[in-house]
Coordinates of C-alpha atoms in Angstrom, one line a residue:
Chain A
M1 CA 3.1 -23.0 -1.8
N2 CA 1.6 -25.7 -4.0
Y3 CA 0.7 -23.0 -6.5
I4 CA 4.3 -21.7 -6.7
K5 CA 5.7 -25.3 -7.0
K6 CA 3.3 -26.0 -9.9
M7 CA 4.2 -22.7 -11.6
I8 CA 7.9 -23.6 -11.3
A9 CA 7.3 -27.0 -12.7
L10 CA 5.2 -25.6 -15.6
N11 CA 8.0 -23.1 -16.3
R12 CA 10.6 -25.8 -16.2
R13 CA 8.6 -27.9 -18.7
Q14 CA 8.0 -25.0 -20.9
Y15 CA 11.7 -24.1 -21.0
L16 CA 13.0 -27.7 -21.4
E17 CA 10.6 -28.4 -24.3
H18 CA 11.3 -25.2 -26.2
R19 CA 14.8 -24.2 -25.2
Q20 CA 16.1 -24.9 -28.7
F21 CA 13.5 -22.6 -30.2
Y22 CA 14.2 -19.9 -27.7
G23 CA 17.9 -20.0 -28.5
L24 CA 17.3 -19.8 -32.2
L25 CA 14.8 -16.9 -31.7
A26 CA 17.3 -15.0 -29.6
L27 CA 19.9 -15.6 -32.3
A28 CA 17.5 -14.4 -35.0
I29 CA 16.6 -11.3 -33.1
A30 CA 20.2 -10.5 -32.4
S31 CA 21.1 -10.9 -36.1
L32 CA 18.1 -8.8 -37.2
L33 CA 19.0 -6.0 -34.7
F34 CA 22.6 -6.1 -35.9
L35 CA 21.4 -5.7 -39.5
L36 CA 19.1 -2.8 -38.6
F37 CA 21.9 -1.1 -36.7
F38 CA 24.2 -1.6 -39.7
I39 CA 21.6 -0.3 -42.2
T40 CA 20.8 2.8 -40.2
W41 CA 24.5 3.5 -39.5
H42 CA 25.5 3.0 -43.2
W43 CA 22.8 5.5 -44.3
R44 CA 23.0 7.6 -41.2
E45 CA 22.7 10.9 -43.1
S46 CA 19.2 9.8 -44.1
F47 CA 17.9 9.2 -40.6
S48 CA 17.0 11.8 -38.0
G49 CA 17.4 11.4 -34.2
G50 CA 15.9 8.6 -32.2
V51 CA 16.9 5.9 -34.6
G52 CA 17.9 3.5 -31.7
N53 CA 14.5 3.9 -30.1
G54 CA 12.9 3.1 -33.5
I55 CA 14.9 -0.1 -33.9
F56 CA 14.1 -1.0 -30.3
L57 CA 10.3 -0.8 -31.0
I58 CA 10.6 -2.8 -34.2
G59 CA 12.2 -5.7 -32.3
L60 CA 10.0 -5.4 -29.3
F61 CA 6.7 -5.6 -31.2
G62 CA 7.8 -7.5 -34.3
G63 CA 9.8 -10.1 -32.3
G64 CA 7.1 -10.2 -29.6
A65 CA 4.5 -11.0 -32.2
A66 CA 6.7 -13.7 -33.7
F67 CA 7.4 -15.2 -30.3
S68 CA 3.7 -15.2 -29.3
A69 CA 2.8 -16.8 -32.6
C70 CA 5.0 -19.8 -31.8
L71 CA 4.1 -19.8 -28.1
Y72 CA 0.4 -19.9 -28.8
Q73 CA 0.4 -22.1 -31.9
E74 CA -0.8 -25.1 -29.9
L75 CA -3.8 -23.2 -28.7
R76 CA -5.4 -22.8 -32.1
H77 CA -5.8 -26.5 -33.0
P78 CA -8.1 -28.5 -30.7
A79 CA -6.2 -31.7 -31.4
K80 CA -2.9 -30.2 -30.3
T81 CA -4.5 -28.6 -27.3
I82 CA -5.6 -31.9 -25.7
W83 CA -2.2 -32.6 -24.1
L84 CA -2.1 -29.0 -22.7
L85 CA -5.6 -29.3 -21.2
G86 CA -4.5 -32.6 -19.7
I87 CA -1.6 -31.1 -17.7
I88 CA -2.5 -31.1 -14.0
A89 CA -2.6 -27.4 -13.5
S90 CA -5.4 -24.9 -13.3
A91 CA -6.4 -22.8 -16.3
G92 CA -5.3 -19.7 -14.4
Q93 CA -1.8 -21.2 -13.9
K94 CA -1.5 -22.0 -17.6
I95 CA -2.6 -18.5 -18.6
M96 CA -0.2 -17.1 -16.1
L97 CA 2.6 -19.2 -17.7
W98 CA 1.9 -17.7 -21.1
I99 CA 1.8 -14.2 -19.7
I100 CA 5.1 -14.7 -17.9
Y101 CA 6.7 -16.0 -21.2
A102 CA 5.1 -13.7 -23.7
V103 CA 5.2 -10.5 -21.7
F104 CA 7.8 -10.5 -18.9
L105 CA 10.5 -13.0 -20.1
Y106 CA 10.3 -11.8 -23.7
G107 CA 10.4 -8.1 -22.6
L108 CA 13.3 -8.7 -20.3
G109 CA 15.2 -11.0 -22.7
Y110 CA 14.7 -8.7 -25.6
T111 CA 15.9 -5.7 -23.7
V112 CA 19.1 -7.5 -22.7
I113 CA 19.7 -8.7 -26.2
F114 CA 19.1 -5.2 -27.6
Y115 CA 21.5 -3.5 -25.3
L116 CA 24.2 -6.2 -25.9
I117 CA 23.9 -5.9 -29.7
E118 CA 23.9 -2.1 -29.5
A119 CA 27.0 -2.1 -27.3
L120 CA 28.7 -4.6 -29.6
F121 CA 27.8 -2.6 -32.8
F122 CA 28.9 0.8 -31.4
S123 CA 32.1 -0.6 -30.1
M124 CA 32.9 -1.2 -33.8
A125 CA 31.2 1.7 -35.4
S126 CA 32.4 4.6 -33.4
G127 CA 31.9 8.2 -34.7
S128 CA 30.6 11.6 -33.9
Q129 CA 27.0 10.5 -34.6
S130 CA 27.1 7.3 -32.6
A131 CA 25.9 9.0 -29.4
T132 CA 22.8 10.4 -31.1
M133 CA 21.9 7.1 -32.7
K134 CA 22.0 5.1 -29.5
A135 CA 18.6 4.1 -28.0
N136 CA 17.5 5.9 -24.8
V137 CA 14.7 3.6 -23.7
F138 CA 14.5 4.5 -20.1
S139 CA 14.0 8.3 -20.3
N140 CA 11.4 10.8 -21.5
G141 CA 8.6 8.4 -20.8
F142 CA 9.7 6.2 -23.7
Y143 CA 9.5 3.1 -21.4
S144 CA 5.7 3.6 -21.5
F145 CA 5.9 1.5 -24.7
Y146 CA 6.5 -1.5 -22.4
L147 CA 3.0 -0.9 -21.1
V148 CA 1.6 -0.8 -24.7
F149 CA 3.6 -4.0 -25.3
V150 CA 1.8 -5.7 -22.4
N151 CA -1.6 -4.9 -23.9
F152 CA -0.3 -5.9 -27.4
Q153 CA 0.8 -9.3 -26.2
L154 CA -2.4 -9.9 -24.2
W155 CA -4.6 -9.1 -27.3
L156 CA -2.5 -11.6 -29.2
L157 CA -3.2 -14.2 -26.5
V158 CA -6.9 -13.5 -26.6
G159 CA -6.8 -13.6 -30.4
S160 CA -5.0 -17.0 -30.3
L161 CA -7.7 -18.3 -28.0
A162 CA -10.6 -16.8 -30.0
F163 CA -9.6 -17.7 -33.6
R164 CA -8.9 -21.2 -34.8
K165 CA -7.1 -20.4 -38.0
G166 CA -4.7 -17.5 -38.9
A167 CA -5.1 -16.1 -35.3
L168 CA -2.0 -14.0 -35.5
I169 CA -2.8 -12.4 -38.8
K170 CA -6.5 -11.9 -37.9
T171 CA -5.6 -10.3 -34.5
L172 CA -2.9 -8.1 -36.1
L173 CA -5.4 -7.0 -38.9
L174 CA -7.9 -6.1 -36.2
M175 CA -5.3 -4.0 -34.4
V176 CA -4.4 -2.2 -37.7
L177 CA -8.1 -1.7 -38.4
Y178 CA -8.6 -0.2 -34.9
F179 CA -5.7 2.2 -35.4
I180 CA -7.0 3.3 -38.8
I181 CA -10.5 3.8 -37.4
A182 CA -9.2 5.4 -34.2
A183 CA -6.8 7.8 -36.1
T184 CA -9.1 8.9 -38.9
G185 CA -12.5 8.3 -37.2
N186 CA -11.6 10.3 -34.2
V187 CA -10.5 13.3 -36.3
V188 CA -14.0 13.2 -38.0
L189 CA -15.6 13.0 -34.6
M190 CA -13.6 15.9 -33.2
K191 CA -14.4 18.0 -36.2
A192 CA -18.1 17.3 -35.7
M193 CA -17.9 18.1 -31.9
T194 CA -15.8 21.3 -32.2
G195 CA -16.7 22.7 -35.6
E196 CA -13.0 23.1 -36.2
N197 CA -12.2 22.0 -39.8
S198 CA -8.4 22.3 -39.6
I199 CA -7.8 19.3 -37.3
T200 CA -4.9 17.4 -38.7
S201 CA -4.3 14.7 -36.2
S202 CA -5.8 13.1 -33.1
L203 CA -4.9 10.4 -30.6
P204 CA -8.0 8.9 -28.9
F205 CA -8.1 9.5 -25.2
N206 CA -5.1 11.9 -25.4
Y207 CA -5.1 15.0 -27.7
F208 CA -5.9 16.5 -31.0
Q209 CA -4.1 19.1 -33.1
F210 CA -5.3 21.8 -35.4
I211 CA -3.8 24.6 -37.4
H212 CA -4.4 28.3 -36.7
D213 CA -2.5 31.0 -38.7
G214 CA 0.0 28.4 -39.8
E215 CA 0.7 27.3 -36.2
N216 CA 0.0 23.8 -34.9
I217 CA -2.1 24.1 -31.7
Y218 CA -2.5 21.1 -29.4
V219 CA -5.5 20.4 -27.2
Y220 CA -5.0 18.1 -24.3
L221 CA -7.3 16.5 -21.8
P222 CA -7.0 17.9 -18.2
A223 CA -4.2 16.2 -16.2
S224 CA -6.6 14.4 -13.8
I225 CA -8.7 12.9 -16.6
Q226 CA -5.5 11.8 -18.4
A227 CA -4.2 10.2 -15.3
L228 CA -7.4 8.2 -14.9
I229 CA -7.2 7.1 -18.5
N230 CA -3.5 6.1 -18.1
V231 CA -4.3 4.0 -15.1
S232 CA -7.3 2.3 -16.9
Y233 CA -5.3 1.6 -20.0
N234 CA -2.0 0.6 -18.5
F235 CA -3.2 -1.4 -15.5
L236 CA -6.9 -2.2 -15.6
L237 CA -7.0 -3.2 -19.3
P238 CA -4.2 -5.8 -18.9
L239 CA -6.1 -7.3 -15.9
F240 CA -9.3 -7.4 -18.0
L241 CA -7.5 -9.0 -21.0
S242 CA -5.9 -11.6 -18.7
Y243 CA -9.3 -12.4 -17.3
I244 CA -10.8 -12.7 -20.9
A245 CA -7.9 -15.0 -21.8
Y246 CA -8.6 -17.1 -18.7
L247 CA -12.3 -17.3 -19.6
K248 CA -11.5 -18.3 -23.2
F249 CA -9.2 -21.0 -22.1
T250 CA -11.7 -22.4 -19.6
E251 CA -14.4 -22.4 -22.3
K252 CA -12.0 -24.6 -24.4
E253 CA -11.7 -26.9 -21.4
I254 CA -15.5 -27.4 -21.3
Chain B
M1 CA -27.9 -20.2 -28.5
M2 CA -26.1 -19.0 -25.3
I3 CA -23.5 -16.3 -25.8
K4 CA -20.2 -17.1 -24.1
K5 CA -19.3 -15.2 -21.0
S6 CA -16.0 -14.0 -22.5
N7 CA -17.7 -12.7 -25.7
L8 CA -20.4 -11.0 -23.6
L9 CA -17.6 -9.3 -21.6
L10 CA -15.8 -8.3 -24.8
V11 CA -19.0 -6.8 -26.3
T12 CA -19.6 -4.9 -23.0
F13 CA -16.0 -3.7 -23.1
A14 CA -16.5 -2.4 -26.7
V15 CA -19.7 -0.5 -25.7
F16 CA -17.9 1.0 -22.7
F17 CA -14.9 1.8 -24.8
V18 CA -17.0 3.8 -27.4
A19 CA -18.9 5.6 -24.6
A20 CA -15.6 6.5 -22.9
L21 CA -14.2 7.8 -26.2
F22 CA -17.2 10.0 -26.7
T23 CA -16.9 11.3 -23.1
A24 CA -13.1 12.0 -23.6
D25 CA -13.7 13.8 -26.9
R26 CA -16.5 15.9 -25.3
E27 CA -14.0 17.0 -22.7
L28 CA -11.4 17.7 -25.4
A29 CA -14.0 19.9 -27.2
I30 CA -14.6 21.8 -23.9
Q31 CA -10.8 22.4 -23.6
Y32 CA -10.7 23.5 -27.2
R33 CA -13.4 26.2 -26.6
R34 CA -11.3 27.5 -23.6
I35 CA -8.3 28.3 -25.9
D36 CA -7.6 32.0 -26.5
L37 CA -6.4 32.0 -30.1
K38 CA -5.0 35.5 -29.7
D39 CA -2.7 34.3 -26.8
P40 CA 0.9 33.9 -28.3
F41 CA 1.6 31.4 -25.5
K42 CA -1.5 29.2 -26.1
N43 CA 0.7 26.1 -26.7
F44 CA 2.7 26.7 -23.5
G45 CA 2.1 26.1 -19.8
M46 CA 3.8 27.8 -16.9
V47 CA 6.3 26.1 -14.7
P48 CA 6.8 27.6 -11.2
V49 CA 10.3 28.8 -10.5
R50 CA 12.1 30.9 -7.8
P51 CA 14.6 33.6 -8.8
Y52 CA 18.1 32.4 -9.7
K53 CA 21.4 33.7 -10.9
V54 CA 23.0 30.7 -12.6
L55 CA 21.3 28.7 -15.3
N56 CA 22.6 25.2 -16.3
I57 CA 20.7 23.9 -19.2
S58 CA 21.4 20.8 -21.3
G59 CA 19.5 18.7 -23.8
G60 CA 18.8 18.3 -27.5
N61 CA 18.7 20.8 -30.4
S62 CA 15.4 20.1 -32.2
Y63 CA 13.5 22.7 -30.2
T64 CA 14.7 26.2 -29.5
V65 CA 15.2 27.4 -25.9
R66 CA 14.5 31.2 -25.7
I67 CA 16.0 33.2 -22.8
V68 CA 14.5 36.7 -22.9
Q69 CA 14.7 39.7 -20.6
G70 CA 11.6 40.1 -18.5
T71 CA 10.4 41.7 -15.3
A72 CA 10.2 38.3 -13.4
Y73 CA 11.7 34.8 -13.5
T74 CA 9.2 32.7 -15.4
I75 CA 9.3 29.4 -17.4
R76 CA 6.9 28.6 -20.2
L77 CA 7.1 25.0 -21.5
M78 CA 5.4 23.8 -24.7
N79 CA 2.6 21.5 -23.6
S80 CA 3.6 18.7 -26.0
R81 CA 7.2 18.7 -24.6
K82 CA 6.3 18.2 -20.9
Q83 CA 7.8 14.8 -20.7
F84 CA 11.1 16.0 -22.0
F85 CA 11.6 18.6 -19.3
R86 CA 13.4 18.1 -15.9
M87 CA 14.2 20.9 -13.5
E88 CA 16.1 21.2 -10.2
Q89 CA 16.7 24.3 -8.2
H90 CA 19.4 24.7 -5.5
Q91 CA 19.9 28.1 -3.9
D92 CA 20.8 30.5 -6.8
T93 CA 21.2 27.8 -9.4
L94 CA 18.6 26.4 -11.8
A95 CA 19.4 23.2 -13.7
I96 CA 17.2 22.3 -16.6
N97 CA 17.4 19.1 -18.7
F98 CA 15.4 19.6 -21.9
T99 CA 15.9 16.2 -23.5
V100 CA 14.3 16.7 -26.9
S101 CA 16.0 14.8 -29.7
N102 CA 18.9 16.1 -31.9
Q103 CA 18.2 17.0 -35.6
Q104 CA 20.3 18.0 -38.6
Y105 CA 17.8 18.9 -41.3
Q106 CA 16.6 22.3 -40.1
L107 CA 18.5 25.5 -39.6
P108 CA 18.7 26.1 -35.8
E109 CA 16.7 29.3 -36.1
Q110 CA 13.9 27.4 -38.0
C111 CA 13.2 25.1 -35.1
T112 CA 10.0 25.5 -33.1
T113 CA 10.4 27.2 -29.7
G114 CA 9.8 24.6 -27.0
L115 CA 10.9 26.5 -23.9
I116 CA 10.8 30.2 -23.0
L117 CA 12.6 31.6 -19.9
T118 CA 12.2 35.2 -18.9
V119 CA 14.8 36.6 -16.6
P120 CA 15.4 40.1 -15.2
A121 CA 19.2 39.3 -15.0
L122 CA 21.6 36.3 -15.0
A123 CA 25.2 36.0 -13.8
M124 CA 26.0 32.8 -15.6
I125 CA 24.6 30.5 -18.3
N126 CA 26.0 27.0 -18.9
T127 CA 24.6 25.3 -21.9
S128 CA 25.2 21.8 -23.3
G129 CA 23.8 20.4 -26.5
I130 CA 20.8 22.8 -26.7
N131 CA 19.7 25.2 -29.4
C132 CA 19.3 28.5 -27.6
E133 CA 18.4 32.1 -28.3
L134 CA 19.4 34.8 -25.8
S135 CA 18.0 38.3 -26.1
G136 CA 17.3 41.6 -24.4
L137 CA 19.6 41.3 -21.3
K138 CA 20.9 44.7 -20.0
Q139 CA 23.3 44.2 -17.2
G140 CA 26.9 44.6 -16.0
S141 CA 28.4 41.2 -16.8
L142 CA 27.5 37.8 -18.1
F143 CA 29.5 34.5 -18.1
I144 CA 28.6 31.9 -20.7
T145 CA 29.9 28.4 -21.1
Q146 CA 29.0 26.2 -24.0
E147 CA 29.7 22.6 -24.7
H148 CA 28.6 19.5 -26.7
E149 CA 27.6 21.2 -29.9
A150 CA 25.4 23.8 -28.1
I151 CA 24.1 26.5 -30.4
L152 CA 23.6 30.1 -29.2
R153 CA 22.2 33.1 -31.0
M154 CA 22.5 36.4 -29.2
K155 CA 20.3 39.5 -29.9
D156 CA 19.9 43.0 -28.4
L157 CA 22.2 42.5 -25.5
R158 CA 23.7 45.5 -23.6
L159 CA 26.4 44.1 -21.4
G160 CA 29.4 45.6 -19.6
S161 CA 31.5 42.5 -19.7
L162 CA 30.8 39.3 -21.6
V163 CA 32.8 36.1 -21.2
I164 CA 32.2 33.1 -23.5
N165 CA 33.9 29.8 -23.0
G166 CA 33.2 27.3 -25.8
R167 CA 34.2 23.7 -26.6
H168 CA 33.0 20.5 -28.3
S169 CA 32.1 22.3 -31.6
S170 CA 29.7 24.7 -29.9
T171 CA 28.7 27.8 -31.8
V172 CA 27.8 31.4 -30.8
T173 CA 26.3 33.9 -33.3
F174 CA 25.7 37.5 -32.6
R175 CA 22.7 38.8 -34.4
D176 CA 21.0 42.2 -34.8
S177 CA 22.3 44.8 -32.3
N178 CA 24.5 43.8 -29.4
L179 CA 26.7 46.0 -27.3
T180 CA 29.4 45.2 -24.8
D181 CA 32.4 46.9 -23.3
T182 CA 34.7 43.9 -23.1
L183 CA 34.4 40.5 -24.8
R184 CA 36.5 37.6 -23.5
L185 CA 36.5 34.5 -25.6
T186 CA 38.1 31.2 -24.8
L187 CA 37.4 28.7 -27.6
D188 CA 38.6 25.1 -27.9
E189 CA 37.9 21.8 -29.6
G190 CA 36.2 23.1 -32.8
S191 CA 34.0 25.7 -31.1
S192 CA 33.2 28.9 -33.0
V193 CA 32.0 32.5 -32.5
D194 CA 30.6 34.7 -35.2
L195 CA 30.7 38.3 -34.0
G196 CA 28.3 39.7 -36.7
P197 CA 27.5 43.3 -36.1
L198 CA 28.6 43.3 -32.5
K199 CA 29.7 46.7 -31.1
T200 CA 32.5 46.3 -28.4
R201 CA 35.4 48.3 -27.0
S202 CA 37.8 45.4 -26.6
I203 CA 38.0 41.7 -27.5
L204 CA 40.4 39.4 -25.6
T205 CA 40.7 36.0 -27.2
K206 CA 42.3 32.6 -26.5
L207 CA 41.7 30.2 -29.3
K208 CA 43.1 26.7 -29.6
G209 CA 42.2 23.2 -30.8
N210 CA 40.7 24.1 -34.3
A211 CA 38.5 26.9 -32.8
R212 CA 37.2 29.6 -35.1
L213 CA 36.4 33.3 -34.6
V214 CA 34.5 35.1 -37.4
I215 CA 35.0 38.9 -37.6
T216 CA 33.3 40.6 -40.6
A217 CA 34.0 43.9 -42.1
A218 CA 30.8 45.2 -40.8
N219 CA 31.9 44.0 -37.4
L220 CA 35.2 45.9 -37.6
N221 CA 33.4 49.0 -38.7
N222 CA 31.2 48.7 -35.6
F223 CA 34.1 48.7 -33.1
V224 CA 33.4 51.3 -30.6
K225 CA 36.1 54.0 -30.8

């Protein structure tokens, strides 16, 4: 009971101290979304289907990174961290607070803002193509990007606790580096393992694609192995990263 | 100098991650060696289905849905499109939602085939928004309803009676050889039918709301006397 009371008090403090910033950020995200909807609508002949989903992802990850950068900025400077360390709450509660804000509240708040702006925009820009340009986030497994977003935000949290200067840039650079190595390196690895030279793309822990007689052929992992990987990536990895963030924060306390 | 517990765990995670990646890639290599490159359906997986008479199919147009005459009711789904496929079956009706995206840069016939249905016969096909190719059916009658810009190409059909209801700018194109005794067309809201080289004894039409019916000279020459 005491734990919940402390969490509520921490949340209240976090909200009261930063509400002006949250309001401005919500306004900035809403404006940016409106601009992106306007651009893609104005040049709609240049965009293929799924435009709404693309805009959704830009805001989710771009806005999420910006939000986290501000949320975690006090963690990077030891002098600024002192007041935070002094709050009578455990390291676990403080880490939980950041996860609630950076992952759940941002994810929820952003989704609400996105759909409000989309509804507002398409109430003005109605036309035959408006139906195909709208986002469809909760179908075809697209919502799995929320799970990717959880890991993305947790890596940013770990990065903020690990790096003293330029934490956001360094963490993002490491992520980009990982994707480059994962995308190209895994193709090289698969070529070596299979002897197939026409492999054109590969997603680690998922599939690879090669060309045979002009046809793209996909090779997937067996369903049971893929399910095990999905559980590990979507549920065990966030728990692990949360624990790493907790350890990093307690190491700061010492 | 003592290494921090968090860093130790991160290093352990990195080692585990690389080992898991090698294991997954090894499994992918095993799957690769199992592929029969001569199999025309190597990119497809089978979806179990019971016999049905009515097919309701909706979705997007970026992948072609092929309905072909066969000895049994089967569904082959492209492996990479599994998450875009939903299916429900009630009594003699099969409802499929193939929610791939819509595209405007390729000709419909140039789109990759994403779903293949073989059917011995069908009484009714209701399509919405999809890019479909129907071929080979030889039966007494067939009732087709098209809506929401659905695209349908028909090939090698031998039908006693064919009824097509189209609306919402849907299109039907007859290709290659098609033969029917009676063709009934009800077109509305910008829908269109191109009869191509269809051979038929009679055509009964009801066109309204900017609907279009294309009858070519070749088509007229092919009217069954």
